[in-house]
C-alpha cells in the first residue's frame, strides 16, 4: 500500500496532485519515467508520469486529469488514504543533453508530464523556452513551477482569458520564425496537439520529441497493448518509449487505439457515478 | 483370491472425472472437472500394478514416487498420499491439473500398453485437493538458519519451487515479482476454469508461512538491478519466464480488437475483466473470434472467448492436427465446447473498418511438405487459395519470446541469439557469478513441471554454493 501524504486540486477540480509515499521508486526515478498504479483490489492498472520525486522524503508526485472511472475514483482519495499498488519506475528516461536552445511545449495535463523534463533540460545547461496552454485560464496548471523550470515562459489560452489568445502552436511558430538556433522541440499534450505541432516543426526541420500515451496493461513489455507505429515499425510504448521522434509517429492509429474501450469506459463511469465506487 | 478368481474379476476401466456439461461450462468460468470423489480415486488407484520397476517415474521430470502415493490412496490415507507427493513436488494440485501427462508419466505407465494408462495426474490432483480442502496441510521442519540471503526474481513455478526448497534448507528467501500478484503464468495466463486462482494463492500462502518474503510490484532491472541485488543477497535466481508476446507481423495487426494472447489472458485472468464492470479492466467481447496458434495458450484463449459470449470461435493453425502442441485434454475440451478448427490455414493480412477495428482476416490454405528443423512437416502455402473470414476480435497465440527488460540491463549475463539466458542444464548456473536462472527464460516456453524441475536443480546448486562460501 502506498500512502497519500499530500493532495491539491487544481484547474477547477479537473486536475489533482498527490504526493505518495514510494521510497524505492523515488530513489530510482528519472525525468520522463512513469508508474503504473492500481487504486484498489478491483481497479484497472493505469499509467501516470511522475511529475517529480523527492528521494529524501521518499515521495513521488502524481498529477492527473480526471477523465474517467479510475481518475475520478482517485480524486476521492484523501491524505492518509492508500493506493493499493504502484509499480515503477517504468519506461526509458528522457535522454537529456546540452543542445543549446530547447522549446518545451505542454498542453492540458501534458504540462504535468512536461514539468520534470523541462527542469532536466534547464539543469543540463540548455536555454529553455517553455510554452504552456489550456482551454481557459482556470484550467491552466503549474504556471509558477514551469516559470521556475524554464528561462522564458509563454502562456496561451484558447479563449484568450489569460496570456496569448490562441494555441500553443501559434506561439511556437512565432518563435521558430524568429530564432534559427532551436535544436529541439519537446511536445506533450493531447494527440491532436502533438500531431499538429509535429507537422509544423517538420516544415521547419526541427527535431521534435513527443511522449505517447497509449492504453497499457502490464507496462513491462509482456502484453503488447501499448503498440504504436513509429517509422513504420511496431514499438511497445512502455519499454521502447514513452518518448519517440514525433515526426515518425502514426498519430491516427494511436487515436483509434486509445478509443478502443469507449463503450466500456462509459459503463464504468456511469456505475461509478451511481454507486460511488 | 485364487488365480481363477483373479482372472474373472472384471477389469476396472480408467475412471473419468465428473465434469461440467460442455454447454453449461462454455458460459461460466468455474473449473471444468470436479475432481475424483474418494470412491472414484480408490477405484482408479486399484488399477495401478504397483510395479517393482515403475516405468511411470521415468516420465516424471521430478521423479515422484508414483506407486507409493497411489498405494496410500488405495489404503485410504489421502493426506499421507499428499505428503508423499510433496517429497518431490511442491505444487501437486497444480501439476495434477496442468501437466501434459500423456507425454510424461502416463505415457510410460505399463497399464497403458494394453489398456488406458493409470490416471496418475487425476490421482495427484485428488490427493493434493484433499489435503488443502481438509485443512490438513502440515508445515515441515526447517533447517537451522544459515544467515544466507537469496533473491528470487519472478514468482512463476520455477521461482516458487526454488524458494520453497531454499527456505527449508535454512536460507532467507525474498521473491521479487513485477506484477501485483505472485504466480507467474499460473495467475496471469492459465484461466480460472482450468486452474482456480485460489489454489495458486494457497501455494503462495504456504510459502509465506514457511517464511518466504514475497515483494510484488518490483520490476527488477528498473527498481533494482541484478548487480544491486548482489550487494545485498548472497545469490540471485532469475525465473523470469518467457514474457514477450510474438506477433504475426502481417498488415493490419494493430487494428483494435487484435490481442496478443498475453494481453487477452492477462486482462481476463489477472485483471478479472471477465467480471467487468465489478472489476474495472475492460475486455473486448467478440462475436466472431479468430485465434491463431494451436498450443495450450491458443486453447485457453479460444475457450475464454467462448465464455465471454462469442458465437463462433475459430482456431486457425498452419499445420495439421498431428502437430498441434496443446495437451490432448485441452483440445478435447475446446472441441466439446464448440471451438472450430481451421487447420492448414495461415493468415496473411487483417481487414479493418474506419474506426480502426478488425473486421476480418485473409487466409491462405497450406499443405504439408518435408519435415523442418523441429521435425514437424513444414507447411507450404497453396497458390491462389486466399479466402476471407469475418472476425471482430482476434488473439495471436503463436508463442512467446524472451523479454529483454532485465537481461539487457545485466552486464556479464550471457544470452543466446534468441535472447534467452544461457544456464547449465544441471545446475542453472549462468555466466555471471552468484546468478542462477531456470524455467522458460532458459528453455523457451515449456511446461510447469519442467520449470519446477529447473527451480529444484538450481536450489540444490545454490545451497551447495552458499554452504561452501
Ligand atoms: C506513459 C503514460 C503516462 C501518462 N501520464 C499521465 C499523467 O501524468 N497525467 C494524466 O492525467 N494522465 C496520464 N496518462 C493518461 C492516463 O493513464 C489516463 O488518463 C488514465 O488511464 C485514464 O483512466 P480512467 O479510468 O480515469 O479513464 P477511462 O474512462 O478508463 O479512459 C479515458 C481514456 O484514457 C485512456 N486510458 C484508459 N485506460 C488506460 C490505461 N490502462 N492505460 C493508458 N491509458 C488508458 C484511454 O485512451 C481512454 O479513452 C498517461 C498515459 C501514459 C500511457
Ligand atoms: C496460457 C498458458 C497456458 C499454459 N498451459 C500449460 C499447461 O497446461 N501445462 C503446462 O505444463 N504448462 C503450461 N503453460 C506453460 C507454463 O505455464 C510455463 O512453462 C511456466 O509457467 C514457466 O514457469 P517460469 O517459472 O519459468 O515462468 P513464469 O510462469 O512465466 O513466471 C515468471 C514470472 O516472472 C516475472 N518477471 C519477469 N520479469 C521480471 C522482472 N524483471 N522482475 C520481476 N519479475 C519478473 C513475471 O511477471 C512472472 O510472474 C502455459 C503457458 C501459458 C502462457
Ligand atoms: S508431476 Fe506431472 S509428470 Fe510428474 S507424476 Fe505428476 S502429473 Fe505426472
Ligand atoms: S507404471 Fe503404471 S502400473 Fe506401474 S507403478 Fe506406474 S502407474 Fe502403477
Ligand atoms: S503495456 Fe503491456 S507491453 Fe506495454
Short mmCIF file of C-alpha atoms and ligand atoms in Angstrom, two decimals, chain B residues 98 100 153-159 176-179 184-185 189-190 194 218-220 239-242 265 296-297 300 327 406 438-440 446-448 451, ligand 2:
data_model
loop_
_atom_site.label_atom_id
_atom_site.label_comp_id
_atom_site.label_asym_id
_atom_site.label_seq_id
_atom_site.Cartn_x
_atom_site.Cartn_y
_atom_site.Cartn_z
CA UNK B 98 -1.84 -28.86 -15.95
CA UNK B 100 0.78 -32.87 -20.14
CA UNK B 153 13.26 -12.76 -9.43
CA UNK B 154 9.91 -13.97 -10.76
CA UNK B 155 7.20 -15.90 -8.91
CA UNK B 156 6.29 -18.49 -11.55
CA UNK B 157 6.62 -22.22 -10.85
CA UNK B 158 10.43 -22.06 -11.17
CA UNK B 159 10.80 -19.28 -8.59
CA UNK B 176 10.55 -10.11 -6.29
CA UNK B 177 7.61 -10.10 -8.69
CA UNK B 178 6.92 -7.48 -11.36
CA UNK B 179 3.14 -7.87 -11.36
CA UNK B 184 3.58 -16.04 -12.98
CA UNK B 185 1.71 -17.70 -15.83
CA UNK B 189 -2.07 -16.85 -18.17
CA UNK B 190 -3.87 -20.08 -17.30
CA UNK B 194 -8.55 -24.76 -15.77
CA UNK B 218 9.09 -4.85 -8.22
CA UNK B 219 10.33 -4.84 -11.80
CA UNK B 220 13.94 -5.91 -11.41
CA UNK B 239 12.91 -17.19 -13.08
CA UNK B 240 11.58 -14.57 -15.46
CA UNK B 241 9.52 -16.77 -17.77
CA UNK B 242 9.15 -16.14 -21.48
CA UNK B 265 -5.42 -13.63 -20.89
CA UNK B 296 -2.34 -24.59 -24.68
CA UNK B 297 -2.27 -20.81 -24.88
CA UNK B 300 -7.12 -21.14 -23.30
CA UNK B 327 -2.45 -31.07 -24.30
CA UNK B 406 16.14 -7.48 -17.31
CA UNK B 438 15.80 -21.53 -14.82
CA UNK B 439 12.40 -22.14 -16.37
CA UNK B 440 11.07 -20.60 -19.56
CA UNK B 446 7.95 -25.21 -21.88
CA UNK B 447 5.88 -26.66 -19.04
CA UNK B 448 5.12 -26.00 -15.40
CA UNK B 451 10.17 -25.01 -14.77
C1 LIG C 2 -1.82 -19.51 -21.34
C2 LIG C 2 -0.80 -20.55 -20.98
C3 LIG C 2 -1.20 -21.85 -20.73
C4 LIG C 2 -0.28 -22.82 -20.36
N1 LIG C 2 -0.71 -24.07 -20.10
C5 LIG C 2 0.16 -25.01 -19.63
C6 LIG C 2 -0.28 -26.31 -19.25
O1 LIG C 2 -1.45 -26.65 -19.37
N2 LIG C 2 0.62 -27.18 -18.76
C7 LIG C 2 1.93 -26.83 -18.59
O2 LIG C 2 2.72 -27.64 -18.09
N3 LIG C 2 2.40 -25.62 -18.98
C8 LIG C 2 1.53 -24.69 -19.49
N4 LIG C 2 2.00 -23.45 -19.87
C9 LIG C 2 3.43 -23.16 -19.75
C10 LIG C 2 3.85 -22.86 -18.31
O3 LIG C 2 2.91 -22.04 -17.70
C11 LIG C 2 5.22 -22.22 -18.27
O4 LIG C 2 6.13 -23.07 -18.90
C12 LIG C 2 5.68 -21.96 -16.83
O5 LIG C 2 4.78 -21.12 -16.15
C13 LIG C 2 7.06 -21.33 -16.79
O6 LIG C 2 7.40 -21.04 -15.48
P1 LIG C 2 8.51 -19.95 -15.09
O7 LIG C 2 8.63 -20.02 -13.62
O8 LIG C 2 9.72 -20.17 -15.92
O9 LIG C 2 7.92 -18.54 -15.55
P2 LIG C 2 6.51 -17.79 -15.49
O10 LIG C 2 5.40 -18.66 -15.03
O11 LIG C 2 6.38 -17.13 -16.80
O12 LIG C 2 6.74 -16.68 -14.36
C14 LIG C 2 7.70 -15.68 -14.50
C15 LIG C 2 7.38 -14.55 -13.54
O13 LIG C 2 8.48 -13.65 -13.51
C16 LIG C 2 8.02 -12.33 -13.50
N5 LIG C 2 9.06 -11.45 -14.04
C17 LIG C 2 9.53 -11.40 -15.30
N6 LIG C 2 10.47 -10.45 -15.41
C18 LIG C 2 10.61 -9.89 -14.19
C19 LIG C 2 11.42 -8.84 -13.68
N7 LIG C 2 12.29 -8.20 -14.46
N8 LIG C 2 11.30 -8.52 -12.38
C20 LIG C 2 10.41 -9.18 -11.57
N9 LIG C 2 9.62 -10.17 -12.01
C21 LIG C 2 9.72 -10.53 -13.31
C22 LIG C 2 6.79 -12.37 -14.37
O14 LIG C 2 5.92 -11.27 -14.11
C23 LIG C 2 6.18 -13.71 -13.98
O15 LIG C 2 5.29 -13.56 -12.92
C24 LIG C 2 1.09 -22.48 -20.26
C25 LIG C 2 1.51 -21.16 -20.53
C26 LIG C 2 0.58 -20.20 -20.88
C27 LIG C 2 1.05 -18.81 -21.18
#
